Every structure is written in structure tokens, then in C-alpha cells.
Short mmCIF file of C-alpha atoms in Angstrom, two decimals:
data_model
loop_
_atom_site.label_atom_id
_atom_site.label_comp_id
_atom_site.label_asym_id
_atom_site.label_seq_id
_atom_site.Cartn_x
_atom_site.Cartn_y
_atom_site.Cartn_z
CA MET A 28 19.95 4.55 5.27
CA ARG A 29 21.42 2.52 2.41
CA ALA A 30 20.03 3.33 -1.02
CA GLU A 31 19.37 -0.30 -1.88
CA THR A 32 17.42 -1.03 1.32
CA LEU A 33 14.04 -0.07 -0.13
CA VAL A 34 14.55 -2.15 -3.25
CA ARG A 35 15.69 -5.18 -1.29
CA ALA A 36 12.78 -4.85 1.13
CA ALA A 37 10.28 -4.52 -1.72
CA LEU A 38 11.65 -7.68 -3.35
CA LEU A 39 11.93 -9.60 -0.06
CA ALA A 40 8.95 -11.84 -0.71
CA ALA A 41 10.13 -12.73 -4.20
CA GLY A 42 13.66 -13.47 -3.03
CA LEU A 43 12.53 -15.60 -0.13
CA LEU A 44 10.08 -17.46 -2.32
CA LEU A 45 12.76 -18.24 -4.88
CA ALA A 46 15.23 -19.32 -2.21
CA ALA A 47 12.60 -21.42 -0.47
CA GLY A 48 11.80 -23.16 -3.75
CA GLY A 49 15.45 -23.90 -4.35
CA ALA A 50 16.02 -25.20 -0.83
CA TRP A 51 12.92 -27.35 -1.06
CA ALA A 52 14.06 -28.79 -4.35
CA GLN A 53 17.50 -29.64 -2.98
CA ALA A 54 16.03 -31.25 0.11
CA ALA A 55 13.52 -33.27 -1.88
CA GLY A 56 16.12 -34.52 -4.31
CA SER A 57 16.12 -34.43 -8.09
CA THR A 58 15.91 -36.94 -10.89
CA PRO A 59 18.73 -36.49 -13.38
CA ALA A 60 17.84 -36.51 -17.05
CA PRO A 61 19.47 -38.99 -19.43
CA GLY A 62 22.83 -37.79 -20.69
CA GLY A 63 23.45 -35.46 -17.74
CA GLY A 64 21.15 -32.71 -19.10
CA LEU A 65 18.73 -30.50 -17.22
CA PRO A 66 16.56 -32.64 -14.92
CA LEU A 67 12.89 -32.77 -15.86
CA ILE A 68 11.72 -33.54 -12.31
CA ILE A 69 13.01 -31.04 -9.79
CA GLY A 70 11.44 -32.42 -6.63
CA GLN A 71 8.65 -34.28 -4.91
CA GLY A 72 5.67 -32.42 -3.53
CA PRO A 73 3.09 -33.53 -0.95
CA GLY A 74 1.76 -36.99 -1.61
CA GLY A 75 4.59 -37.89 -3.94
CA THR A 76 3.53 -35.46 -6.67
CA SER A 77 6.39 -34.51 -8.99
CA TYR A 78 6.90 -30.95 -10.22
CA SER A 79 8.79 -30.18 -13.40
CA VAL A 80 10.87 -27.07 -14.04
CA PRO A 81 8.11 -25.24 -16.01
CA ILE A 82 5.55 -25.99 -13.28
CA GLN A 83 7.79 -24.61 -10.53
CA THR A 84 8.47 -21.52 -12.65
CA LEU A 85 4.73 -21.06 -13.14
CA LEU A 86 4.11 -21.33 -9.40
CA PHE A 87 6.88 -18.83 -8.68
CA PHE A 88 5.58 -16.19 -11.07
CA THR A 89 2.03 -16.76 -9.84
CA ALA A 90 3.17 -15.99 -6.30
CA LEU A 91 5.17 -13.05 -7.62
CA GLY A 92 1.92 -11.60 -8.96
CA PHE A 93 0.78 -11.03 -5.37
CA LEU A 94 3.47 -8.39 -4.80
CA PRO A 95 1.31 -5.55 -6.24
CA ALA A 96 -1.50 -6.62 -3.92
CA VAL A 97 0.93 -6.46 -0.98
CA LEU A 98 1.96 -2.95 -2.00
CA LEU A 99 -1.64 -1.80 -2.43
CA LEU A 100 -3.23 -3.38 0.62
CA MET A 101 -0.50 -3.65 3.27
CA THR A 102 1.20 -0.24 3.01
CA ALA A 103 0.31 3.46 3.08
CA PHE A 104 -0.35 3.50 -0.67
CA THR A 105 -4.14 3.16 -0.41
CA ARG A 106 -4.68 6.25 1.72
CA ILE A 107 -2.23 8.40 -0.24
CA VAL A 108 -3.52 7.62 -3.72
CA ILE A 109 -7.15 8.12 -2.72
CA VAL A 110 -6.44 11.49 -1.10
CA LEU A 111 -4.52 12.72 -4.14
CA SER A 112 -7.33 11.57 -6.44
CA LEU A 113 -9.92 13.36 -4.31
CA LEU A 114 -7.77 16.50 -4.40
CA ARG A 115 -7.79 16.49 -8.20
CA GLN A 116 -11.54 15.98 -8.22
CA ALA A 117 -12.11 18.77 -5.69
CA MET A 118 -10.04 21.20 -7.72
CA GLY A 119 -11.91 20.26 -10.89
CA THR A 120 -8.75 19.97 -12.99
CA GLN A 121 -9.94 16.66 -14.49
CA SER A 122 -6.69 15.18 -15.85
CA ALA A 123 -4.14 17.43 -14.17
CA PRO A 124 -2.07 16.01 -12.59
CA PRO A 125 -2.39 12.89 -14.76
CA ASN A 126 -2.85 9.43 -13.33
CA GLN A 127 0.81 8.54 -13.92
CA VAL A 128 1.97 11.45 -11.79
CA ILE A 129 -0.50 10.66 -9.00
CA ILE A 130 0.47 6.99 -8.90
CA GLY A 131 4.19 7.77 -9.09
CA LEU A 132 3.99 10.38 -6.33
CA SER A 133 1.90 8.02 -4.21
CA LEU A 134 4.43 5.25 -4.74
CA PHE A 135 7.47 7.25 -3.67
CA LEU A 136 5.61 8.88 -0.79
CA THR A 137 4.68 5.36 0.29
CA PHE A 138 8.36 4.38 0.26
CA PHE A 139 9.11 7.48 2.33
CA VAL A 140 6.44 6.66 4.92
CA MET A 141 7.24 2.95 4.98
CA SER A 142 11.04 3.34 5.08
CA PRO A 143 11.30 2.65 8.86
CA THR A 144 9.20 -0.49 8.41
CA PHE A 145 11.22 -1.60 5.38
CA ASP A 146 14.41 -1.04 7.35
CA GLN A 147 13.13 -3.36 10.06
CA VAL A 148 12.22 -5.96 7.44
CA TYR A 149 15.72 -5.69 6.02
CA GLU A 150 17.43 -5.99 9.41
CA ARG A 151 15.23 -8.77 10.80
CA ALA A 152 14.69 -10.90 7.71
CA TRP A 153 16.70 -10.09 4.60
CA ALA A 154 20.12 -9.48 6.17
CA PRO A 155 20.13 -12.70 8.30
CA TYR A 156 18.70 -14.72 5.43
CA ASN A 157 21.24 -13.32 2.98
CA ALA A 158 23.99 -14.16 5.46
CA GLY A 159 22.74 -17.74 5.70
CA THR A 160 21.92 -17.57 9.41
CA LEU A 161 18.13 -17.70 9.05
CA PRO A 162 16.01 -20.24 7.11
CA ALA A 163 13.59 -19.01 4.46
CA GLU A 164 10.41 -19.77 6.43
CA GLN A 165 11.63 -18.02 9.57
CA ALA A 166 12.87 -15.09 7.48
CA LEU A 167 9.43 -14.73 5.95
CA GLN A 168 7.83 -14.73 9.41
CA GLN A 169 10.35 -12.22 10.71
CA GLY A 170 9.76 -10.02 7.67
CA LEU A 171 5.99 -10.05 8.14
CA GLN A 172 6.22 -8.97 11.77
CA PRO A 173 7.10 -5.28 11.09
CA MET A 174 4.33 -5.14 8.48
CA ARG A 175 1.86 -6.50 11.03
CA GLU A 176 2.97 -3.90 13.57
CA PHE A 177 2.47 -1.11 11.03
CA MET A 178 -1.00 -2.32 10.04
CA LEU A 179 -2.10 -2.82 13.64
CA LYS A 180 -0.99 0.72 14.46
CA GLN A 181 -3.14 2.16 11.66
CA THR A 182 -6.17 -0.12 12.11
CA ARG A 183 -9.18 1.02 14.10
CA GLN A 184 -10.26 -1.25 16.91
CA SER A 185 -13.85 -1.32 15.65
CA ASP A 186 -12.78 -2.51 12.19
CA LEU A 187 -10.55 -5.19 13.68
CA GLN A 188 -13.37 -6.41 15.92
CA LEU A 189 -15.77 -6.47 12.95
CA PHE A 190 -13.61 -8.77 10.83
CA ALA A 191 -12.62 -10.84 13.85
CA ARG A 192 -16.30 -11.44 14.49
CA LEU A 193 -16.94 -12.26 10.82
CA GLY A 194 -13.96 -14.61 10.89
CA LYS A 195 -15.36 -16.31 13.99
CA LEU A 196 -12.26 -15.75 16.06
CA ALA A 197 -12.26 -16.14 19.82
CA GLU A 198 -13.42 -13.05 21.68
CA ASP A 199 -10.31 -12.98 23.84
CA VAL A 200 -7.89 -13.09 20.88
CA GLN A 201 -5.13 -10.50 21.08
CA PRO A 202 -4.54 -8.09 18.18
CA ALA A 203 -0.99 -9.44 17.78
CA ASP A 204 -2.40 -12.95 17.23
CA VAL A 205 -4.95 -11.95 14.57
CA PRO A 206 -4.24 -13.74 11.26
CA LEU A 207 -3.49 -11.76 8.11
CA THR A 208 -6.79 -12.85 6.56
CA VAL A 209 -8.51 -10.74 9.22
CA LEU A 210 -5.92 -8.00 9.71
CA VAL A 211 -5.53 -7.00 6.04
CA PRO A 212 -9.23 -6.27 5.31
CA ALA A 213 -9.55 -4.45 8.63
CA PHE A 214 -6.49 -2.35 7.78
CA VAL A 215 -7.81 -1.53 4.30
CA THR A 216 -11.20 -0.53 5.73
CA SER A 217 -9.54 1.80 8.22
CA GLU A 218 -7.40 3.30 5.44
CA LEU A 219 -10.49 3.96 3.33
CA LYS A 220 -12.16 5.72 6.25
CA SER A 221 -9.10 7.86 6.94
CA ALA A 222 -8.72 8.73 3.25
CA PHE A 223 -12.34 9.89 2.92
CA GLN A 224 -12.10 11.89 6.13
CA ILE A 225 -9.07 13.74 4.77
CA GLY A 226 -10.84 14.11 1.43
CA PHE A 227 -13.80 15.77 3.14
CA MET A 228 -11.51 18.36 4.70
CA ILE A 229 -9.96 18.99 1.28
CA PHE A 230 -13.32 19.42 -0.44
CA VAL A 231 -14.71 22.05 1.96
CA PRO A 232 -12.62 25.12 0.90
CA PHE A 233 -12.98 24.34 -2.79
CA LEU A 234 -16.73 23.83 -2.37
CA ILE A 235 -16.99 27.25 -0.72
CA ILE A 236 -15.25 28.83 -3.72
CA ASP A 237 -17.67 27.07 -6.07
CA MET A 238 -20.65 28.37 -4.12
CA ILE A 239 -19.32 31.94 -4.05
CA VAL A 240 -18.58 31.96 -7.78
CA ALA A 241 -21.95 30.44 -8.62
CA SER A 242 -23.76 33.04 -6.48
CA VAL A 243 -21.85 35.93 -8.07
CA LEU A 244 -22.53 34.70 -11.60
CA MET A 245 -26.20 34.20 -10.81
CA SER A 246 -26.52 37.70 -9.32
CA LEU A 247 -24.88 39.15 -12.45
CA GLY A 248 -27.25 37.21 -14.69
CA MET A 249 -24.49 35.23 -16.40
CA MET A 250 -26.43 32.00 -16.61
CA MET A 251 -24.60 30.70 -19.67
CA LEU A 252 -21.14 30.93 -18.09
CA SER A 253 -19.98 27.75 -16.34
CA PRO A 254 -19.25 28.34 -12.63
CA VAL A 255 -16.76 25.46 -12.70
CA LEU A 256 -14.71 27.14 -15.42
CA VAL A 257 -14.68 30.49 -13.62
CA ALA A 258 -13.89 28.97 -10.21
CA LEU A 259 -10.93 26.91 -11.47
CA PRO A 260 -8.32 29.74 -11.53
CA PHE A 261 -9.42 30.89 -8.07
CA LYS A 262 -8.99 27.34 -6.75
CA LEU A 263 -5.54 27.08 -8.26
CA MET A 264 -4.56 30.47 -6.83
CA LEU A 265 -5.84 29.52 -3.36
CA PHE A 266 -3.99 26.19 -3.46
CA VAL A 267 -0.72 27.77 -4.59
CA LEU A 268 -0.85 30.72 -2.20
CA ALA A 269 -1.60 28.41 0.73
CA ASP A 270 1.35 26.17 -0.26
CA GLY A 271 -1.14 23.36 -0.65
CA TRP A 272 1.24 20.64 -1.83
CA ASN A 273 3.51 21.19 1.15
CA LEU A 274 0.59 21.13 3.58
CA LEU A 275 -1.13 18.14 2.01
CA LEU A 276 1.89 15.88 1.55
CA GLY A 277 3.28 16.82 4.95
CA SER A 278 -0.06 16.11 6.62
CA LEU A 279 -0.36 12.78 4.81
CA ALA A 280 3.09 11.67 5.92
CA ALA A 281 2.45 12.87 9.48
CA SER A 282 -0.89 11.05 9.64
CA PHE A 283 0.94 7.70 9.72
CA ALA A 284 3.13 8.74 12.62
CA THR A 285 0.23 9.01 15.06
#
């Protein structure tokens, strides 16, 4: 896999949006400024409304601000970051690993899990668009299709039916025809459920250690000694001896393959 594929796929929406804005401006025509300078009016919008260069730049960067939301809500990032946060809470290490490490690890693990999907986005949308054989609108639709397939694969049928009912869609609508306004919240709800289920399985062994340590300290009459402080090294030892990072990260990555 090419090293730049992930970067290009992550910036696909921004690139297509910029190219679409340029193509729209060229098609709509421009009004040259006096003296051959930079034109103030770059094109005509719906209803004859004119957009200046600063306005189009503002619209572009406003749309660009949705890229973090796409990363958070349409990829594997949500499940991974919640599970890693629950792991830290179950171990009782408070700020270790820090938030920057958790977010960074979640980000790159997300790229690892999503790499087949990003490759499909690159092959179906970015490569033809970059070669000039596919218009911007069709490239955007082709690029969204692999993302839809990934979300549909990870979304529970009950969650999809819930939001389809709330969205007042037809009862016979096929999952492939569900709009993104219904699919995305259903996908996020399913990811939250999966993350908390995995978090429950993580909490159980650490909770058992807490109970054992608390019972031992109580039987010895050490009421003033914090069970959390005493149990922490035993939790760390259990996690290291069981090769916990390998098991957890491997299980997280494998959970998206089913």
C-alpha cells in the first residue's frame, strides 16, 4: 500500500470541495476587476447571488471544519478511544497514559483498521478524479460508498431501524438506500454499545483485584490504607504479565473484521 494513500484519503473531502468550488466558479463565469487585478466576484450562486473571494474562502474553511466530525463519527475512532479510556479508568492510573497518548494511539489504530476502506476511497474516487476522468460530484459519491459499506457492516439492525423510524422512512427501505442523516447516528449508537460491552469485559478482572485487596486489608484491620493504592501495582502486574496491550489492541482491530 502506498504511504501517501492514507493522507490522500483523509483529505479527500477537502480536495474535492476545493476542486468543486473552482469548477463551479469557472462554469459560472467571473467578473474581472478594473485594471486586470484579482476579480472581486468569483461566480454567481443560486438566484443570481454573487460570492466574493473572501466569502468562498469562508465557506470552504467552514466545510473543512466538518472533517474532524467525519473522523470521529464515521470511522472506528469512537469505539477505540472509548475502550482505551475505560481501560485507564479500570486500572485506576488516572493520567497514565495521558490523553495525548490515548488519542494518538486511537488515531493511528483507526488508520490501521480503516486502511482497506481508505484504499477503496482512493481507488474509486481520488485516483479517477485526480486523473480528470471523474467529476467532483460523482467522485464525492463514489468516495462515500466505501464509508457507507463500512458503517452498515458495523451498525446493528435494531439501531438502524430505530433511527429509520424516527426519520419517518418507508418501512421497506433497504439499508443501502438509507441516507447519511439516519445511518451516521445509528452507526455511532452501535459503536457506543460495542465500546461499553468491551469496557465491561475489561473492568471485571480489575474489579476482582480491587475486591480481593479490599477484603485482605479489612481482615488485617488496615482501615486507613487505601485499597486503590495497594491494588494498583497488582493491576499493572496482571496487565503486563497477560500481555494486555497485545490482547486489547488485537481484539479491538479484530472486532471490526466481523
